[in-house]
CSV table of N, CA and C in Angstrom, one decimal:
chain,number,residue,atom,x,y,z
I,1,UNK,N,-43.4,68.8,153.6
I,1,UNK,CA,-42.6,68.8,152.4
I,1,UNK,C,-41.8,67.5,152.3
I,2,UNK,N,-41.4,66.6,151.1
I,2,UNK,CA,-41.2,65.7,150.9
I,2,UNK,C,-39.7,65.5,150.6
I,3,UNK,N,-38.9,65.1,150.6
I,3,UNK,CA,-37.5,65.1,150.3
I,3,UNK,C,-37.7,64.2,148.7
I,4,UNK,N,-37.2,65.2,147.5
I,4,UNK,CA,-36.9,64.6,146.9
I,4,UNK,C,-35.5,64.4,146.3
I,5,UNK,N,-34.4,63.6,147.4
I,5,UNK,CA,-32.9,63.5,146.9
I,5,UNK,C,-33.2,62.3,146.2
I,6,UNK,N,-31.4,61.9,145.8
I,6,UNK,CA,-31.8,60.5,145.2
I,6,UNK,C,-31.7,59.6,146.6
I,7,UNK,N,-32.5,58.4,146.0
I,7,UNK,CA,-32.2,57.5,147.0
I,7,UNK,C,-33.8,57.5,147.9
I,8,UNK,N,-34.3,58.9,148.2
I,8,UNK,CA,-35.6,58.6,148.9
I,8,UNK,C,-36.5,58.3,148.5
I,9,UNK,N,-37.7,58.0,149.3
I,9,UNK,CA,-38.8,57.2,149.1
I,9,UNK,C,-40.1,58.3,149.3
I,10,UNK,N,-39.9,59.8,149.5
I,10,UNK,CA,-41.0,60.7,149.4
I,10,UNK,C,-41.1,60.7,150.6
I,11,UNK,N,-39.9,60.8,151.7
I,11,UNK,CA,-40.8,60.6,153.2
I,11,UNK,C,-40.1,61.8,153.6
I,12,UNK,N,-41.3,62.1,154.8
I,12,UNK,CA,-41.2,63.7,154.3
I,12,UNK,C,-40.5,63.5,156.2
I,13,UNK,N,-39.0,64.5,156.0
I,13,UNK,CA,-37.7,64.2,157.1
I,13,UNK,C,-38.3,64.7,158.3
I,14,UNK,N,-39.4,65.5,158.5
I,14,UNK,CA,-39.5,65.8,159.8
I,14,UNK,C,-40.5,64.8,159.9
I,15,UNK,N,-41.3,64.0,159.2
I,15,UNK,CA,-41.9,62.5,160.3
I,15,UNK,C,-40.7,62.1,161.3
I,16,UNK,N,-41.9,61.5,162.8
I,16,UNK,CA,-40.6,61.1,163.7
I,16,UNK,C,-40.5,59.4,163.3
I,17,UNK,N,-38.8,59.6,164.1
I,17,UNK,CA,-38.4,58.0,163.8
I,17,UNK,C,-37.5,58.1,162.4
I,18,UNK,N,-37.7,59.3,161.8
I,18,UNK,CA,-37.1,59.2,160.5
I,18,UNK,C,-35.6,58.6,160.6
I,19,UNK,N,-34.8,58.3,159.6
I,19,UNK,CA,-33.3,58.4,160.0
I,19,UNK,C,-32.7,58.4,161.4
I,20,UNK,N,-33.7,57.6,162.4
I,20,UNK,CA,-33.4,57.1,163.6
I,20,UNK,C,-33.3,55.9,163.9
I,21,UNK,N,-32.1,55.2,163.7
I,21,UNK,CA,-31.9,53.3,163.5
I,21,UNK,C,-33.0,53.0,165.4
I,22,UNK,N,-33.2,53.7,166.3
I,22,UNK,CA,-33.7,52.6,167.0
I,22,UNK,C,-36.0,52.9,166.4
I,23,UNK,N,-35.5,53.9,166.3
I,23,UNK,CA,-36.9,53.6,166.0
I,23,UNK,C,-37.6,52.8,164.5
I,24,UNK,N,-36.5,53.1,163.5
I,24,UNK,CA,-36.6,51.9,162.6
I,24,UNK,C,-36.5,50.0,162.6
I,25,UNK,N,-36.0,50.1,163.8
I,25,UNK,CA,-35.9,48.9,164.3
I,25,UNK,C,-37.4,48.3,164.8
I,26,UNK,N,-37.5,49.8,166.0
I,26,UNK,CA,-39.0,49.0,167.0
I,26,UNK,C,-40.0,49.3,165.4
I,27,UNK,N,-40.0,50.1,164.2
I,27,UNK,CA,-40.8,49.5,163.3
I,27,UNK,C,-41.0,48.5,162.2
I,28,UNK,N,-39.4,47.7,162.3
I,28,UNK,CA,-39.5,46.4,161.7
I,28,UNK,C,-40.0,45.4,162.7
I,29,UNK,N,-40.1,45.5,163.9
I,29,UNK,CA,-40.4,44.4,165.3
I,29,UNK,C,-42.0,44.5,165.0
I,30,UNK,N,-42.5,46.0,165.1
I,30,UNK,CA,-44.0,46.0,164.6
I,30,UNK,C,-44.6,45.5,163.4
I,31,UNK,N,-44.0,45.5,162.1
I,31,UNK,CA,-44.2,44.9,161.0
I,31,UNK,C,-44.3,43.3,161.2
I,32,UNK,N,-43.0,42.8,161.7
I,32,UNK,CA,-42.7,41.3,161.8
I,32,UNK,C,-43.7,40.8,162.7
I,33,UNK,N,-43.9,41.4,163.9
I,33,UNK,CA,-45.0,40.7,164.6
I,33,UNK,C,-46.2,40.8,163.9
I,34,UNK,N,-46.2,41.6,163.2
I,34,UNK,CA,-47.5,41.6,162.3
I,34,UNK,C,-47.5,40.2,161.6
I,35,UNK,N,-46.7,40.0,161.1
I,35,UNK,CA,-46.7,39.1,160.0
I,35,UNK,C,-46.2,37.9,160.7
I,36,UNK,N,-45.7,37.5,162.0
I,36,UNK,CA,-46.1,36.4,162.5
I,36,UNK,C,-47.1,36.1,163.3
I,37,UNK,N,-48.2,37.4,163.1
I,37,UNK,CA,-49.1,36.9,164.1
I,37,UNK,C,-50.5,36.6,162.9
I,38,UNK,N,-50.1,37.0,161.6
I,38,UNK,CA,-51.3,36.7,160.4
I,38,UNK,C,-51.2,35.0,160.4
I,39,UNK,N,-49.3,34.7,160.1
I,39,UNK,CA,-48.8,33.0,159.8
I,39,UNK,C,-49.3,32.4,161.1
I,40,UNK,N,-49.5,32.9,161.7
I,40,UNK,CA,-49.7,32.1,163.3
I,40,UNK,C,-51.2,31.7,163.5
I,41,UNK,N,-51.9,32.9,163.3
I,41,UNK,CA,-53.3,33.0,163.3
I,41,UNK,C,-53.7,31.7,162.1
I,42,UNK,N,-53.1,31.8,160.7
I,42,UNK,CA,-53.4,30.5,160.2
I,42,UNK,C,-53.3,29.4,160.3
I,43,UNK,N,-51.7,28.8,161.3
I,43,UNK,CA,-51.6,27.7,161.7
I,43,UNK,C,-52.2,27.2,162.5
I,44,UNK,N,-53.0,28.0,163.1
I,44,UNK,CA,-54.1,27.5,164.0
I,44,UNK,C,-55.4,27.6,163.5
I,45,UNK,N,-56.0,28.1,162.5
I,45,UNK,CA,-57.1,28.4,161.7
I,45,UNK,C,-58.0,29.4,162.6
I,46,UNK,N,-57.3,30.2,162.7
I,46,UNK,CA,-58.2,31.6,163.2
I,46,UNK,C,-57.6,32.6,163.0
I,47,UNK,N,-58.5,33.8,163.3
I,47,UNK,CA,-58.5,34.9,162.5
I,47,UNK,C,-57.1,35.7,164.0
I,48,UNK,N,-56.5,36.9,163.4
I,48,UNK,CA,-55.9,37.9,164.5
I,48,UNK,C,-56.4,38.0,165.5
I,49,UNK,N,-57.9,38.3,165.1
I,49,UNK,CA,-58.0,39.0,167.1
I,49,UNK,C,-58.5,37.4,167.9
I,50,UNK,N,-59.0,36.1,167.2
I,50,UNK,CA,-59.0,35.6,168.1
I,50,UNK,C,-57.9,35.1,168.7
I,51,UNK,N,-56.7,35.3,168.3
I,51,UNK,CA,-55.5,35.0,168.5
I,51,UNK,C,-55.1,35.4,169.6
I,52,UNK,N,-55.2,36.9,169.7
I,52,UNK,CA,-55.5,37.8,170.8
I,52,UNK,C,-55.8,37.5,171.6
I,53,UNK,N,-57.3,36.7,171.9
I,53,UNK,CA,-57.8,36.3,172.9
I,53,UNK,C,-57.2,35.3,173.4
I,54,UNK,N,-56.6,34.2,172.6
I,54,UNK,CA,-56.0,33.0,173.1
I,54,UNK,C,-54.6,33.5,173.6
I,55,UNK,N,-53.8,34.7,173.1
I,55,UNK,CA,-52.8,34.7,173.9
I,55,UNK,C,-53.4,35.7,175.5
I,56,UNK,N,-54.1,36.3,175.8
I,56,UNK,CA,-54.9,36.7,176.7
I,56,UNK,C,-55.0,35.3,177.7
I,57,UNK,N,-55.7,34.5,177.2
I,57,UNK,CA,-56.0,33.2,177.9
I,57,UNK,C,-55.1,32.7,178.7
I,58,UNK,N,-54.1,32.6,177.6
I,58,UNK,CA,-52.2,31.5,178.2
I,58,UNK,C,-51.8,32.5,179.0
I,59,UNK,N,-51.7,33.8,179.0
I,59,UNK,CA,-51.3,34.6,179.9
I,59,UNK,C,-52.1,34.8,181.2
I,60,UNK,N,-53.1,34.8,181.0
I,60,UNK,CA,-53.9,35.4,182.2
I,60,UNK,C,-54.6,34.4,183.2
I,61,UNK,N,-54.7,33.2,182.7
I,61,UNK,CA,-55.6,32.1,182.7
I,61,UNK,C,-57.2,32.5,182.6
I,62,UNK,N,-57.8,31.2,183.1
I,62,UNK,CA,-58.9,31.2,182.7
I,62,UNK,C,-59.9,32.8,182.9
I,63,UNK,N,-60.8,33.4,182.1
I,63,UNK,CA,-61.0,34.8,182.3
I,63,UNK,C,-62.9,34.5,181.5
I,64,UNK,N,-63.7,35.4,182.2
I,64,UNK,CA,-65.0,35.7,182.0
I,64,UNK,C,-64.7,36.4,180.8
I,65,UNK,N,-65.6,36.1,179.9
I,65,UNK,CA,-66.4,37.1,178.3
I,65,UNK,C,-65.7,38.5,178.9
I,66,UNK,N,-66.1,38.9,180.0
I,66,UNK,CA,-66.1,40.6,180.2
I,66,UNK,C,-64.8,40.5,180.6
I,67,UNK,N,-64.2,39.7,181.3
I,67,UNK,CA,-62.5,40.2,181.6
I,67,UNK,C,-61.6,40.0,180.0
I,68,UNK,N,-61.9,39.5,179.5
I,68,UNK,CA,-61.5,39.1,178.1
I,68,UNK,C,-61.9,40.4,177.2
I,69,UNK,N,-62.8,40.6,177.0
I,69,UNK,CA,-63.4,41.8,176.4
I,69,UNK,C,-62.3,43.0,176.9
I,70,UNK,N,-62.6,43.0,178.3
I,70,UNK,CA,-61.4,44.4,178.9
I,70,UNK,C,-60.5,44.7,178.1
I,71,UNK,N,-59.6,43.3,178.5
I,71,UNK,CA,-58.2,43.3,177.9
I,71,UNK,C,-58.3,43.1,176.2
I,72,UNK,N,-58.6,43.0,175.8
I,72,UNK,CA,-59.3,43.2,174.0
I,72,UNK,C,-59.3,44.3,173.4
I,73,UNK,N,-60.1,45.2,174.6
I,73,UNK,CA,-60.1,46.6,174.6
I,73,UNK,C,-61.7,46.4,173.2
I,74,UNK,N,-62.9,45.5,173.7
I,74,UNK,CA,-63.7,45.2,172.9
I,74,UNK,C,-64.9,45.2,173.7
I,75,UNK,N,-66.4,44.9,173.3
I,75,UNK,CA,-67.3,45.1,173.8
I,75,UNK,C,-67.5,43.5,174.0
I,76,UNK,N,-68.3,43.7,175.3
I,76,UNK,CA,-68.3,42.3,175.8
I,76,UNK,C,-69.3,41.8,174.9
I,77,UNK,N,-70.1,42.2,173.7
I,77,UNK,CA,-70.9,41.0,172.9
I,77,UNK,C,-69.8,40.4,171.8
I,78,UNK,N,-69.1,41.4,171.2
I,78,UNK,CA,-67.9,40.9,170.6
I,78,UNK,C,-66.9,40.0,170.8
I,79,UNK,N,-66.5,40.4,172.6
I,79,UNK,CA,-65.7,39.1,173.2
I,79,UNK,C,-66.7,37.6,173.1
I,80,UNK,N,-67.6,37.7,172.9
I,80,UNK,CA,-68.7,36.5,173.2
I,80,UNK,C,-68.6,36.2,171.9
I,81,UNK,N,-68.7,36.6,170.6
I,81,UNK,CA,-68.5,36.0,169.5
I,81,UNK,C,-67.1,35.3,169.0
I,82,UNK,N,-66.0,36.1,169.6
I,82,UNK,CA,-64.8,35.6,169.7
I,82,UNK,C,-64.8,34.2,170.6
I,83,UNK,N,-65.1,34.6,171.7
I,83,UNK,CA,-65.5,33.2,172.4
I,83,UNK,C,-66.1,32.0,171.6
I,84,UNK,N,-67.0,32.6,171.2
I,84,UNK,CA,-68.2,31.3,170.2
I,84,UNK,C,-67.0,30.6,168.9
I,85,UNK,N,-65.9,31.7,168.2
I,85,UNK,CA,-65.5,31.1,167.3
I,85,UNK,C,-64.1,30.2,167.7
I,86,UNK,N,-63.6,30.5,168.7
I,86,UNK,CA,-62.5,29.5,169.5
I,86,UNK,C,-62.7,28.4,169.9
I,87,UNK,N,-64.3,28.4,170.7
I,87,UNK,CA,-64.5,27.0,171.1
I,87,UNK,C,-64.9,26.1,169.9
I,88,UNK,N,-65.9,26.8,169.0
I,88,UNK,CA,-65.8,26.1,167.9
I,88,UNK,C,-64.6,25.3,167.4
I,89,UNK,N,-63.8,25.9,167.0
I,89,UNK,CA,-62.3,25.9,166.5
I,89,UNK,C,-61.6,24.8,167.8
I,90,UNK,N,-62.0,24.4,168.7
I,90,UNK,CA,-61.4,23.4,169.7
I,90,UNK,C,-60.5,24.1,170.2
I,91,UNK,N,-60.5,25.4,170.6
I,91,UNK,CA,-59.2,26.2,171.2
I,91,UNK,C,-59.5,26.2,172.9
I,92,UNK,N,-60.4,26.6,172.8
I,92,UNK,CA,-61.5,26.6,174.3
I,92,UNK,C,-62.3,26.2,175.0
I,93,UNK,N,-62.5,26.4,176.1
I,93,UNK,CA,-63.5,25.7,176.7
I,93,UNK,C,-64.7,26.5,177.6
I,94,UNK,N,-65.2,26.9,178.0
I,94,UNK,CA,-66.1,27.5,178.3
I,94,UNK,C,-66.2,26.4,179.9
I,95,UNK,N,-66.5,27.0,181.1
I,95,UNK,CA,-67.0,26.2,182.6
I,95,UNK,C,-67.5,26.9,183.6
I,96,UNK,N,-68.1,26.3,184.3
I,96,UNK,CA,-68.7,27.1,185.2
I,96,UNK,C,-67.6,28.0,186.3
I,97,UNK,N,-67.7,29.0,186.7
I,97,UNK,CA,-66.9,30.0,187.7
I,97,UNK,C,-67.0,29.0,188.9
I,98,UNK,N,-66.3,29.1,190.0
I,98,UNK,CA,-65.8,28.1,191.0
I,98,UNK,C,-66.7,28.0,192.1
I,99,UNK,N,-67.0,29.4,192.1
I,99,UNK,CA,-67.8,30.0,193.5
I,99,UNK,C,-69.4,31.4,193.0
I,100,UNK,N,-69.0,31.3,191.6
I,100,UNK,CA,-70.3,32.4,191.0
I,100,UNK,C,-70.8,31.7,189.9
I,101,UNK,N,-72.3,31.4,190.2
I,101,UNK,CA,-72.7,30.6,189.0
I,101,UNK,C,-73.3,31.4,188.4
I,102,UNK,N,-73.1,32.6,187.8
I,102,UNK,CA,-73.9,33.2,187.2
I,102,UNK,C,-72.8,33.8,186.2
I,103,UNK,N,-71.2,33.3,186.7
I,103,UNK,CA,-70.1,33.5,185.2
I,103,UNK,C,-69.6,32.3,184.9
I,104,UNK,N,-69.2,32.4,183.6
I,104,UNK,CA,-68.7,31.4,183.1
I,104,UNK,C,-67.2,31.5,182.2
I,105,UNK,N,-66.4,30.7,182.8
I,105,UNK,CA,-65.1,30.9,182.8
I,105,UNK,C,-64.7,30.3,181.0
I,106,UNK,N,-63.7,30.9,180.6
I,106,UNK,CA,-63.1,30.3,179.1
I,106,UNK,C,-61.4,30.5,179.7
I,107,UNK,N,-61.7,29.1,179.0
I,107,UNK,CA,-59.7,28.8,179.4
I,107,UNK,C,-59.5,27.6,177.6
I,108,UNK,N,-58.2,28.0,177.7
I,108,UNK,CA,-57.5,27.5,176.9
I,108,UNK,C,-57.9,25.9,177.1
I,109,UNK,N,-57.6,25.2,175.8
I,109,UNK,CA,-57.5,23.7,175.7
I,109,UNK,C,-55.8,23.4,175.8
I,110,UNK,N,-55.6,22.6,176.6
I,110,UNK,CA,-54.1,21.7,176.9
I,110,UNK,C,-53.4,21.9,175.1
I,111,UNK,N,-54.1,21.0,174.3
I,111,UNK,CA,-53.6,20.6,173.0
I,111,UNK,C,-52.9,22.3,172.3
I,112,UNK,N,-54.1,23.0,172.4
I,112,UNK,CA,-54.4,24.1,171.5
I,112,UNK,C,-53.0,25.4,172.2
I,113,UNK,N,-52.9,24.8,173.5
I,113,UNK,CA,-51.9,25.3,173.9
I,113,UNK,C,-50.2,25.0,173.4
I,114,UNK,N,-50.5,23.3,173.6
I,114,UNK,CA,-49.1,22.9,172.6
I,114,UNK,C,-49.0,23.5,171.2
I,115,UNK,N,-49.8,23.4,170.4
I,115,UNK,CA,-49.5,24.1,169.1
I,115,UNK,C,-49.3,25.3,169.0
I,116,UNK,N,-49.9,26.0,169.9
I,116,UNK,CA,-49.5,27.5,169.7
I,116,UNK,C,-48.0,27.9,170.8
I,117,UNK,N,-47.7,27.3,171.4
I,117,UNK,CA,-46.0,27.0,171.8
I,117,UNK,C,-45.4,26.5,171.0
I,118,UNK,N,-45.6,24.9,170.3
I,118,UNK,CA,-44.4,24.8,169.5
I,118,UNK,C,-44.3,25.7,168.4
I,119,UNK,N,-44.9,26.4,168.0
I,119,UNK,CA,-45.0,27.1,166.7
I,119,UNK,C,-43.9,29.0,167.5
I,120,UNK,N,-44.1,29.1,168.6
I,120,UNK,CA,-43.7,30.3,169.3
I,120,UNK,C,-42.4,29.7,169.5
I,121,UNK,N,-42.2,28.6,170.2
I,121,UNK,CA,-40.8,28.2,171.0
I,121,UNK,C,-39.4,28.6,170.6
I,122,UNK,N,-38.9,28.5,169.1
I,122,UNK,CA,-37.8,29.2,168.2
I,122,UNK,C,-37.7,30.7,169.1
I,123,UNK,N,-38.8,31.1,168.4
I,123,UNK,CA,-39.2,32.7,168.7
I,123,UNK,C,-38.9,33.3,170.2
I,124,UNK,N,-39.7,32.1,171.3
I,124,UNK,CA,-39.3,32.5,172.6
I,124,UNK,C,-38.1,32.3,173.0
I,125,UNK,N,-37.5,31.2,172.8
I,125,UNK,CA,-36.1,30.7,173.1
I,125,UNK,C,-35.0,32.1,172.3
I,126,UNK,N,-34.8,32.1,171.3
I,126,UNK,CA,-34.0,33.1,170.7
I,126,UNK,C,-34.3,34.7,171.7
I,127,UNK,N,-35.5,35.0,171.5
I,127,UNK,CA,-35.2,36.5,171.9
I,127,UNK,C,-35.1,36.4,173.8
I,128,UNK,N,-35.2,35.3,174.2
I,128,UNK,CA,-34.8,35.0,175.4
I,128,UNK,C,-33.2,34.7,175.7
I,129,UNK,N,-32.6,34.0,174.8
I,129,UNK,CA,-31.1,34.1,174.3
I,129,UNK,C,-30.6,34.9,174.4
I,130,UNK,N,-31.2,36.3,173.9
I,130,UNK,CA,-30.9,37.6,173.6
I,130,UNK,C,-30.6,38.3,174.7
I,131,UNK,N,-31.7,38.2,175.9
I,131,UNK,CA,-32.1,39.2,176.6
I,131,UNK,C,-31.2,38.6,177.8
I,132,UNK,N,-30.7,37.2,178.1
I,132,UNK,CA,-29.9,36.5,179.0
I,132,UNK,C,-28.2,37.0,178.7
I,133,UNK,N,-28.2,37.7,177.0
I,133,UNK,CA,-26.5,37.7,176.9
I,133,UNK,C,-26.3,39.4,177.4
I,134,UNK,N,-27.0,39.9,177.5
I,134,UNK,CA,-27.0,41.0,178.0
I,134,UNK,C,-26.2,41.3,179.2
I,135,UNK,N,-25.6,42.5,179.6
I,135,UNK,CA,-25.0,42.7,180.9
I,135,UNK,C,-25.8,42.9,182.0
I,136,UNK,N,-26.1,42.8,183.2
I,136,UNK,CA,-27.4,43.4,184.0
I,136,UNK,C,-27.7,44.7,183.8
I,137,UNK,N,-26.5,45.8,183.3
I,137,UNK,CA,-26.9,46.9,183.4
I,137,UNK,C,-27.6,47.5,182.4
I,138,UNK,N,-26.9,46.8,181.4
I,138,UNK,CA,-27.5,46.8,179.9
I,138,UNK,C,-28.5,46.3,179.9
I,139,UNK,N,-29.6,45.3,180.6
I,139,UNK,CA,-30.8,44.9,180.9
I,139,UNK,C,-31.7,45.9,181.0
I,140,UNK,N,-31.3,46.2,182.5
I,140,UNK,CA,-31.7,47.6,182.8
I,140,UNK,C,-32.8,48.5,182.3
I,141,UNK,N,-31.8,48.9,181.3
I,141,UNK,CA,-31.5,50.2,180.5
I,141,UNK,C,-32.5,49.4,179.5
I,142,UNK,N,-32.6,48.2,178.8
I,142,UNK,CA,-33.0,47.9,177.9
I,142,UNK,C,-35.0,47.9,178.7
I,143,UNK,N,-34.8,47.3,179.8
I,143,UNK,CA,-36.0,47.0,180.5
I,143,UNK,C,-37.0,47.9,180.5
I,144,UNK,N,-36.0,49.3,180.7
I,144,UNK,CA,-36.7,50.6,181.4
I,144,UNK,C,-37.4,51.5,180.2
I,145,UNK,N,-36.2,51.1,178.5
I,145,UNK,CA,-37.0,51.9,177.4
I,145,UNK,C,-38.1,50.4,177.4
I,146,UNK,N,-38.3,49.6,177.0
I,146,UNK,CA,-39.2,48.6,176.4
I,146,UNK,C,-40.5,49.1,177.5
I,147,UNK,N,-40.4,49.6,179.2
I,147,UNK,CA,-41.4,49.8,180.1
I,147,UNK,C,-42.1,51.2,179.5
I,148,UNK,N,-41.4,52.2,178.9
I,148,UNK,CA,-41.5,53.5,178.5
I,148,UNK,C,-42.5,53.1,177.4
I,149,UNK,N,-42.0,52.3,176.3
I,149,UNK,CA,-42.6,52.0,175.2
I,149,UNK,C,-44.3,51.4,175.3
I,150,UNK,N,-43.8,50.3,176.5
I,150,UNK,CA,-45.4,49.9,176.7
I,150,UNK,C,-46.7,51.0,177.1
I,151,UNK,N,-46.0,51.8,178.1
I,151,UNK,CA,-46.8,52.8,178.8
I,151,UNK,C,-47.5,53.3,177.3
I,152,UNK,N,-46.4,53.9,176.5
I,152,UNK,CA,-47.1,54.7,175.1
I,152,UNK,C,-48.0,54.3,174.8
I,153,UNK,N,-47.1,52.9,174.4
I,153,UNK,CA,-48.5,52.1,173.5
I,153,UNK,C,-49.7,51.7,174.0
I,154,UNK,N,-49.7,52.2,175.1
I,154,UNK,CA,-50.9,51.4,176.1
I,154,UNK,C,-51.6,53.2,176.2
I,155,UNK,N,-51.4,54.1,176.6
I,155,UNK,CA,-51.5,55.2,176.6
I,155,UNK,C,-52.5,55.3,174.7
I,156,UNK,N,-51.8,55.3,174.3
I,156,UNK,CA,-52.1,55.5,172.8
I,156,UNK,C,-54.0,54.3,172.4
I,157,UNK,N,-53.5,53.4,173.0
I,157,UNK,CA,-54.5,52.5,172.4
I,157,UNK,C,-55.8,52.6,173.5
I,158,UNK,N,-55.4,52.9,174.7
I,158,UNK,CA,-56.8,53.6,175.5
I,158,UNK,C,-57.5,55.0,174.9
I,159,UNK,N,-56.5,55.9,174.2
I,159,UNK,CA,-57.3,57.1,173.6
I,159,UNK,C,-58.1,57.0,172.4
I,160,UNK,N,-57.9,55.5,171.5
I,160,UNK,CA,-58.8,55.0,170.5
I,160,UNK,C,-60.3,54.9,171.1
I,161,UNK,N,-61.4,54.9,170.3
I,161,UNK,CA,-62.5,54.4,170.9
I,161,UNK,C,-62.8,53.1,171.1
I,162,UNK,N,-63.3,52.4,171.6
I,162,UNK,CA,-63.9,51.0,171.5
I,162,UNK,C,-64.0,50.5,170.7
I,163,UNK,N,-64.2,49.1,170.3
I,163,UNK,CA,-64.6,48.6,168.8
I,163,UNK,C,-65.4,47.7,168.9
């Protein structure tokens, strides 16, 4: 049933999160990342998910089609197309594995890494500002829902199927 007082938007009060400021919150943080990861994805001229991949890359370092794919949560011919359109795009590099020549490693380019830092650095600096003015205990506490949260979301996105 829908609430129609004045002032609402047809949302019906037993959805969760309703009229709960923290979960209205973690749904503006999901919206906004949305929308700085579309602006971001352009400033580098690529699409979301290869974005994905490139932040995969800076984080993980250099990683095979199939470890890339994992963490994608995508089929390793897919990661390989993603692959194909980064290096195009001068994001990546593609090299031989160190000690297995039968994989081949993709790691970020130096440059492609500065642009996608200075374009994040505001962003990292500020909510790093944030999390430093904190008390330790209030850290904590803050640490332990954002650890809760991941679990979900990570929980949640393994019970999707493949793509």
């Amino acid at each position: 049933m829908t609430s129609s007082s004045p002032g609402s938007r047809g949302v019906d009060s037993a959805q969760p999160g309703v009229g709960n400021a923290v979960m209205e919150r973690l749904q503006e943080v999901g919206t906004l990342t949305r929308v700085i990861e579309q602006r971001l994805s352009g400033a580098l001229g690529i699409n979301a998910t290869d974005l994905a991949a490139l932040e995969h890359l800076t984080t993980d370092g250099p990683l095979t089609a199939k470890e890339l794919a994992d963490r994608l949560r995508v089929s390793t011919a897919a990661s390989t197309h993603i692959v194909d359109r980064l290096e195009k795009a001068g994001h990546v590099v593609r090299s031989p594995h160190a000690t297995d020549r039968r994989k081949v490693m993709v790691e970020p380019v130096a440059e492609s890494l500065e642009r996608l830092f200075g374009h994040l650095h505001p962003l990292l600096r500020g909510v790093e500002d944030l999390v430093e003015a904190l008390a330790p205990r209030d850290r904590d506490v803050v640490k332990a829902f954002l650890t809760g949260v991941v679990r979900i979301y990570t929980d949640t996105a393994d019970s999707f199927p493949k793509g």
